[in-house]
Amino acid sequence: MSFQLSSALLSQPTPFYHYNLGLLDETLTALQQAAQPRNFQVHYALKANANLPVLERIKNRGLGADCVSGGEVQRALDAGFAPDHIVFAGVGKSDAEINLALAADIWCFNAESAEELAVLDALAGAQNRKARVALRVNPNVDAYTHPHITTGLAANKFGISLTDLPAVVAHLGSLPNLELVGLHAHIGSQITNLQVFAKLSERLNDLQTALTDQGHHLPHLNVGGGLGISYEQPDTHSIPDFEGYFSMFERHLIRRPGQQVHVELGRALVAQCGTLVSKVLYVKQSQQTNFAILDAGMTELMRPALYGSYHHIQNLSSQAPEQLYDVVGPICESSDTFRKAVLLPETQRGDLVAIRSAGAYGEVMSSGYNLREKAPAVYVGE
Ligand code: LLP
């Protein structure tokens, strides 16, 4: 069924983010049905959506938190995630952020360079602590996704290259305040070609063999996130292919006895439960096209402007015959375009419009450009 707004929300000032917590629950149930029998641990990537009602639902299912800033670590703690369920990743952690995470005694730091390890060791020593570390490797595996969200290629800034890894592992062994607990990799986001996870598994198998041969024990493997969703068909494909995702690792990743495997999914858990609701301010007929000018723009949902990404758009108010519109926002940038040539029922000022699949990397990436106020969030199905 397509998106509908309850009558109580018809007069809610726009734009606003609308979260369907019932769908979030269904998604989490499907996730756990796929992950638990295969014995995968899931850490939710807060970067996709860090709203407290969303986080509380996720925490209550027993998932952990994957954080990439001090702010996210703090938010995870505020939402009630246990420190030993929190991981801190990121290519550029500041000293203050590391200190915050050390003081909270989080489960693990995903470290990305020899230089970072030296800093982590010094800061842990100053707090009289031993920090658990997983080394993020850059496996040089193409995720076949948008170049801006590909992270596991040699040209990307992320992770330690395969050739540098043995030296970094040796370096880590010389640092008294660090303990190596595993390997981490993340090759990209919005991945729909699941074969790439087989490739990633093979790389990790080879690395593990090499490290085990050198006498290193790796109790944990973290294979990252990245499972994509259907932006084209949010109604018929509202639950992502968790079975396909986990079975790929189940079939291709070699686990050592007792080894735990972590995944850190973001988008797949929260994208479909979020919708940006906006109002049509003006319909402007230009020589070339009809513009439907909304009261939401790239400040509320940056993905189309940043990546040219597709979001399904629905007019919630009209059932008239369809026409083509360029659906744009009010921001002073031509890239403030949700999509060109969208077939919508004939649209007029005051119509409500839903921009779908906006629960992940939507609200969190909003900005105050043009001194816009932040759009509020409403939650249904609580
Ligand atoms: N782990 C690491 C290390 C990551 O960098 C990311 C996402 C994730 C996990 C979660 O990936 P997911 O399961 O959500 O694909 N703003 C972009 C997406 C950027 C993703 C960054 N890293 C977008 O709107 O498409």
PDB file of C-alpha atoms in Angstrom, residues 117-294:
ATOM      1  CA  LEU A 117      47.075   3.416  16.805  1.00  0.00           C
ATOM      2  CA  ALA A 118      49.933   5.399  18.341  1.00  0.00           C
ATOM      3  CA  VAL A 119      47.541   8.146  19.453  1.00  0.00           C
ATOM      4  CA  LEU A 120      45.021   5.628  20.770  1.00  0.00           C
ATOM      5  CA  ASP A 121      47.751   3.844  22.734  1.00  0.00           C
ATOM      6  CA  ALA A 122      48.986   7.083  24.315  1.00  0.00           C
ATOM      7  CA  LEU A 123      45.498   8.271  25.241  1.00  0.00           C
ATOM      8  CA  ALA A 124      44.535   4.841  26.636  1.00  0.00           C
ATOM      9  CA  GLY A 125      47.738   4.791  28.689  1.00  0.00           C
ATOM     10  CA  ALA A 126      46.963   8.235  30.089  1.00  0.00           C
ATOM     11  CA  GLN A 127      43.606   6.889  31.289  1.00  0.00           C
ATOM     12  CA  ASN A 128      45.178   3.670  32.598  1.00  0.00           C
ATOM     13  CA  ARG A 129      43.097   1.630  30.240  1.00  0.00           C
ATOM     14  CA  LYS A 130      43.604  -1.013  27.629  1.00  0.00           C
ATOM     15  CA  ALA A 131      41.658  -0.276  24.434  1.00  0.00           C
ATOM     16  CA  ARG A 132      40.284  -3.080  22.303  1.00  0.00           C
ATOM     17  CA  VAL A 133      41.023  -2.504  18.638  1.00  0.00           C
ATOM     18  CA  ALA A 134      39.859  -3.957  15.343  1.00  0.00           C
ATOM     19  CA  LEU A 135      41.927  -3.006  12.322  1.00  0.00           C
ATOM     20  CA  ARG A 136      39.951  -1.675   9.401  1.00  0.00           C
ATOM     21  CA  VAL A 137      41.386  -3.020   6.198  1.00  0.00           C
ATOM     22  CA  ASN A 138      40.839  -1.612   2.760  1.00  0.00           C
ATOM     23  CA  PRO A 139      40.108  -4.857   0.899  1.00  0.00           C
ATOM     24  CA  ASN A 140      40.175  -3.266  -2.565  1.00  0.00           C
ATOM     25  CA  VAL A 141      36.809  -4.750  -3.516  1.00  0.00           C
ATOM     26  CA  ASP A 142      34.502  -2.815  -5.822  1.00  0.00           C
ATOM     27  CA  ALA A 143      30.997  -2.498  -4.362  1.00  0.00           C
ATOM     28  CA  TYR A 144      29.454  -1.436  -7.694  1.00  0.00           C
ATOM     29  CA  THR A 145      27.560   1.409  -6.092  1.00  0.00           C
ATOM     30  CA  HIS A 146      27.674   5.205  -6.422  1.00  0.00           C
ATOM     31  CA  PRO A 147      31.328   6.404  -6.443  1.00  0.00           C
ATOM     32  CA  HIS A 148      30.628   8.800  -3.549  1.00  0.00           C
ATOM     33  CA  ILE A 149      29.622   5.927  -1.288  1.00  0.00           C
ATOM     34  CA  THR A 150      32.198   3.357  -2.371  1.00  0.00           C
ATOM     35  CA  THR A 151      34.692   2.928   0.453  1.00  0.00           C
ATOM     36  CA  GLY A 152      36.644  -0.266  -0.091  1.00  0.00           C
ATOM     37  CA  LEU A 153      38.741   0.565  -3.142  1.00  0.00           C
ATOM     38  CA  ALA A 154      42.462   1.263  -2.936  1.00  0.00           C
ATOM     39  CA  ALA A 155      41.803   4.851  -4.079  1.00  0.00           C
ATOM     40  CA  ASN A 156      39.494   5.515  -1.097  1.00  0.00           C
ATOM     41  CA  LYS A 157      40.762   7.122   2.100  1.00  0.00           C
ATOM     42  CA  PHE A 158      39.413   4.356   4.304  1.00  0.00           C
ATOM     43  CA  GLY A 159      41.217   1.495   5.988  1.00  0.00           C
ATOM     44  CA  ILE A 160      44.702   0.045   5.966  1.00  0.00           C
ATOM     45  CA  SER A 161      45.910  -1.271   2.641  1.00  0.00           C
ATOM     46  CA  LEU A 162      46.423  -5.005   2.261  1.00  0.00           C
ATOM     47  CA  THR A 163      50.140  -4.521   1.767  1.00  0.00           C
ATOM     48  CA  ASP A 164      50.551  -2.380   4.898  1.00  0.00           C
ATOM     49  CA  LEU A 165      48.490  -4.642   7.138  1.00  0.00           C
ATOM     50  CA  PRO A 166      51.246  -7.028   8.356  1.00  0.00           C
ATOM     51  CA  ALA A 167      53.441  -4.107   9.443  1.00  0.00           C
ATOM     52  CA  VAL A 168      50.534  -2.398  11.205  1.00  0.00           C
ATOM     53  CA  VAL A 169      49.644  -5.603  13.038  1.00  0.00           C
ATOM     54  CA  ALA A 170      53.263  -5.925  14.168  1.00  0.00           C
ATOM     55  CA  HIS A 171      53.248  -2.277  15.289  1.00  0.00           C
ATOM     56  CA  LEU A 172      50.067  -2.856  17.272  1.00  0.00           C
ATOM     57  CA  GLY A 173      51.757  -5.743  19.071  1.00  0.00           C
ATOM     58  CA  SER A 174      54.372  -3.313  20.384  1.00  0.00           C
ATOM     59  CA  LEU A 175      51.794  -0.931  21.886  1.00  0.00           C
ATOM     60  CA  PRO A 176      51.142  -1.882  25.521  1.00  0.00           C
ATOM     61  CA  ASN A 177      47.746  -0.244  25.937  1.00  0.00           C
ATOM     62  CA  LEU A 178      46.042  -1.845  22.928  1.00  0.00           C
ATOM     63  CA  GLU A 179      44.604  -5.294  22.366  1.00  0.00           C
ATOM     64  CA  LEU A 180      43.884  -6.596  18.870  1.00  0.00           C
ATOM     65  CA  VAL A 181      40.426  -8.159  18.831  1.00  0.00           C
ATOM     66  CA  GLY A 182      39.649  -8.414  15.151  1.00  0.00           C
ATOM     67  CA  LEU A 183      39.465  -7.184  11.614  1.00  0.00           C
ATOM     68  CA  HIS A 184      36.987  -4.750  10.130  1.00  0.00           C
ATOM     69  CA  ALA A 185      36.043  -3.907   6.544  1.00  0.00           C
ATOM     70  CA  HIS A 186      33.270  -1.893   4.940  1.00  0.00           C
ATOM     71  CA  ILE A 187      33.167  -1.641   1.176  1.00  0.00           C
ATOM     72  CA  GLY A 188      30.322   0.792   0.556  1.00  0.00           C
ATOM     73  CA  SER A 189      26.670   1.569   0.921  1.00  0.00           C
ATOM     74  CA  GLN A 190      23.425   0.991  -1.021  1.00  0.00           C
ATOM     75  CA  ILE A 191      24.842  -2.275  -2.367  1.00  0.00           C
ATOM     76  CA  THR A 192      22.378  -4.259  -4.435  1.00  0.00           C
ATOM     77  CA  ASN A 193      24.776  -6.637  -6.161  1.00  0.00           C
ATOM     78  CA  LEU A 194      25.215  -9.045  -3.257  1.00  0.00           C
ATOM     79  CA  GLN A 195      27.996 -10.942  -5.031  1.00  0.00           C
ATOM     80  CA  VAL A 196      30.423  -8.294  -3.825  1.00  0.00           C
ATOM     81  CA  PHE A 197      30.016  -9.670  -0.304  1.00  0.00           C
ATOM     82  CA  ALA A 198      31.328 -13.016  -1.535  1.00  0.00           C
ATOM     83  CA  LYS A 199      34.383 -11.198  -2.858  1.00  0.00           C
ATOM     84  CA  LEU A 200      34.814  -9.387   0.452  1.00  0.00           C
ATOM     85  CA  SER A 201      34.526 -12.695   2.331  1.00  0.00           C
ATOM     86  CA  GLU A 202      37.258 -14.236   0.187  1.00  0.00           C
ATOM     87  CA  ARG A 203      39.573 -11.319   0.900  1.00  0.00           C
ATOM     88  CA  LEU A 204      38.929 -11.619   4.611  1.00  0.00           C
ATOM     89  CA  ASN A 205      39.522 -15.381   4.474  1.00  0.00           C
ATOM     90  CA  ASP A 206      42.943 -14.796   2.921  1.00  0.00           C
ATOM     91  CA  LEU A 207      43.846 -12.129   5.457  1.00  0.00           C
ATOM     92  CA  GLN A 208      42.787 -14.312   8.346  1.00  0.00           C
ATOM     93  CA  THR A 209      44.891 -17.179   7.096  1.00  0.00           C
ATOM     94  CA  ALA A 210      47.915 -14.912   6.798  1.00  0.00           C
ATOM     95  CA  LEU A 211      47.419 -13.430  10.268  1.00  0.00           C
ATOM     96  CA  THR A 212      46.721 -16.796  11.910  1.00  0.00           C
ATOM     97  CA  ASP A 213      49.891 -18.140  10.321  1.00  0.00           C
ATOM     98  CA  GLN A 214      51.737 -15.289  12.021  1.00  0.00           C
ATOM     99  CA  GLY A 215      50.255 -16.360  15.355  1.00  0.00           C
ATOM    100  CA  HIS A 216      47.526 -13.735  15.695  1.00  0.00           C
ATOM    101  CA  HIS A 217      44.188 -14.688  17.162  1.00  0.00           C
ATOM    102  CA  LEU A 218      41.137 -12.787  15.874  1.00  0.00           C
ATOM    103  CA  PRO A 219      38.057 -13.406  18.019  1.00  0.00           C
ATOM    104  CA  HIS A 220      35.970 -10.942  15.976  1.00  0.00           C
ATOM    105  CA  LEU A 221      35.338 -10.172  12.349  1.00  0.00           C
ATOM    106  CA  ASN A 222      33.333  -7.113  11.339  1.00  0.00           C
ATOM    107  CA  VAL A 223      32.203  -7.207   7.733  1.00  0.00           C
ATOM    108  CA  GLY A 224      30.643  -3.705   7.682  1.00  0.00           C
ATOM    109  CA  GLY A 225      27.218  -2.710   6.447  1.00  0.00           C
ATOM    110  CA  GLY A 226      26.060  -1.696   3.020  1.00  0.00           C
ATOM    111  CA  LEU A 227      22.909  -3.675   2.230  1.00  0.00           C
ATOM    112  CA  GLY A 228      20.873  -1.590  -0.211  1.00  0.00           C
ATOM    113  CA  ILE A 229      17.142  -0.981  -0.323  1.00  0.00           C
ATOM    114  CA  SER A 230      14.606  -0.473  -3.108  1.00  0.00           C
ATOM    115  CA  TYR A 231      14.165   3.263  -3.643  1.00  0.00           C
ATOM    116  CA  GLU A 232      12.102   2.524  -6.746  1.00  0.00           C
ATOM    117  CA  GLN A 233       9.492   0.321  -5.054  1.00  0.00           C
ATOM    118  CA  PRO A 234       9.237   1.298  -1.399  1.00  0.00           C
ATOM    119  CA  ASP A 235       5.800  -0.319  -1.020  1.00  0.00           C
ATOM    120  CA  THR A 236       6.323  -3.732  -2.568  1.00  0.00           C
ATOM    121  CA  HIS A 237       9.932  -4.005  -1.314  1.00  0.00           C
ATOM    122  CA  SER A 238       9.676  -2.385   2.072  1.00  0.00           C
ATOM    123  CA  ILE A 239      11.753  -5.101   3.780  1.00  0.00           C
ATOM    124  CA  PRO A 240      15.342  -5.397   2.487  1.00  0.00           C
ATOM    125  CA  ASP A 241      16.846  -8.712   1.422  1.00  0.00           C
ATOM    126  CA  PHE A 242      18.374  -9.661   4.778  1.00  0.00           C
ATOM    127  CA  GLU A 243      18.276 -13.354   3.881  1.00  0.00           C
ATOM    128  CA  GLY A 244      20.334 -12.772   0.750  1.00  0.00           C
ATOM    129  CA  TYR A 245      22.807 -10.585   2.620  1.00  0.00           C
ATOM    130  CA  PHE A 246      23.500 -12.905   5.542  1.00  0.00           C
ATOM    131  CA  SER A 247      23.464 -16.061   3.465  1.00  0.00           C
ATOM    132  CA  MET A 248      26.220 -14.560   1.295  1.00  0.00           C
ATOM    133  CA  PHE A 249      28.523 -14.338   4.313  1.00  0.00           C
ATOM    134  CA  GLU A 250      27.284 -17.647   5.668  1.00  0.00           C
ATOM    135  CA  ARG A 251      28.345 -19.332   2.449  1.00  0.00           C
ATOM    136  CA  HIS A 252      31.609 -17.533   1.773  1.00  0.00           C
ATOM    137  CA  LEU A 253      33.140 -16.317   5.018  1.00  0.00           C
ATOM    138  CA  ILE A 254      35.231 -18.898   6.842  1.00  0.00           C
ATOM    139  CA  ARG A 255      34.732 -18.642  10.587  1.00  0.00           C
ATOM    140  CA  ARG A 256      37.276 -19.945  13.042  1.00  0.00           C
ATOM    141  CA  PRO A 257      35.902 -21.844  16.040  1.00  0.00           C
ATOM    142  CA  GLY A 258      34.266 -19.458  18.489  1.00  0.00           C
ATOM    143  CA  GLN A 259      34.738 -16.472  16.239  1.00  0.00           C
ATOM    144  CA  GLN A 260      32.015 -13.811  16.324  1.00  0.00           C
ATOM    145  CA  VAL A 261      30.928 -12.041  13.170  1.00  0.00           C
ATOM    146  CA  HIS A 262      29.567  -8.503  13.359  1.00  0.00           C
ATOM    147  CA  VAL A 263      27.736  -6.516  10.713  1.00  0.00           C
ATOM    148  CA  GLU A 264      27.015  -2.815  10.944  1.00  0.00           C
ATOM    149  CA  LEU A 265      23.913  -2.030   8.937  1.00  0.00           C
ATOM    150  CA  GLY A 266      22.400   1.437   8.779  1.00  0.00           C
ATOM    151  CA  ARG A 267      20.266   2.196   5.747  1.00  0.00           C
ATOM    152  CA  ALA A 268      18.601  -1.215   5.475  1.00  0.00           C
ATOM    153  CA  LEU A 269      17.092  -0.870   8.960  1.00  0.00           C
ATOM    154  CA  VAL A 270      15.672   2.637   8.786  1.00  0.00           C
ATOM    155  CA  ALA A 271      15.359   3.933   5.207  1.00  0.00           C
ATOM    156  CA  GLN A 272      11.877   2.692   4.389  1.00  0.00           C
ATOM    157  CA  CYS A 273      10.236   3.772   7.651  1.00  0.00           C
ATOM    158  CA  GLY A 274      10.972   7.460   6.990  1.00  0.00           C
ATOM    159  CA  THR A 275       9.125   9.823   4.654  1.00  0.00           C
ATOM    160  CA  LEU A 276       9.670  13.515   4.103  1.00  0.00           C
ATOM    161  CA  VAL A 277       6.292  15.239   3.918  1.00  0.00           C
ATOM    162  CA  SER A 278       6.190  18.588   2.181  1.00  0.00           C
ATOM    163  CA  LYS A 279       3.693  21.021   0.702  1.00  0.00           C
ATOM    164  CA  VAL A 280       3.561  22.462  -2.785  1.00  0.00           C
ATOM    165  CA  LEU A 281       4.179  26.192  -2.534  1.00  0.00           C
ATOM    166  CA  TYR A 282       3.819  27.046  -6.198  1.00  0.00           C
ATOM    167  CA  VAL A 283       3.357  25.390  -9.558  1.00  0.00           C
ATOM    168  CA  LYS A 284       5.301  27.393 -12.078  1.00  0.00           C
ATOM    169  CA  GLN A 285       4.954  26.827 -15.776  1.00  0.00           C
ATOM    170  CA  SER A 286       8.105  27.733 -17.619  1.00  0.00           C
ATOM    171  CA  GLN A 287       8.705  27.455 -21.318  1.00  0.00           C
ATOM    172  CA  GLN A 288      10.309  24.062 -20.976  1.00  0.00           C
ATOM    173  CA  THR A 289       8.655  22.437 -18.015  1.00  0.00           C
ATOM    174  CA  ASN A 290       6.258  22.650 -15.090  1.00  0.00           C
ATOM    175  CA  PHE A 291       7.989  23.146 -11.774  1.00  0.00           C
ATOM    176  CA  ALA A 292       6.352  21.910  -8.595  1.00  0.00           C
ATOM    177  CA  ILE A 293       8.090  24.034  -5.986  1.00  0.00           C
ATOM    178  CA  LEU A 294       7.989  22.434  -2.541  1.00  0.00           C
TER     179      LEU A 294
END
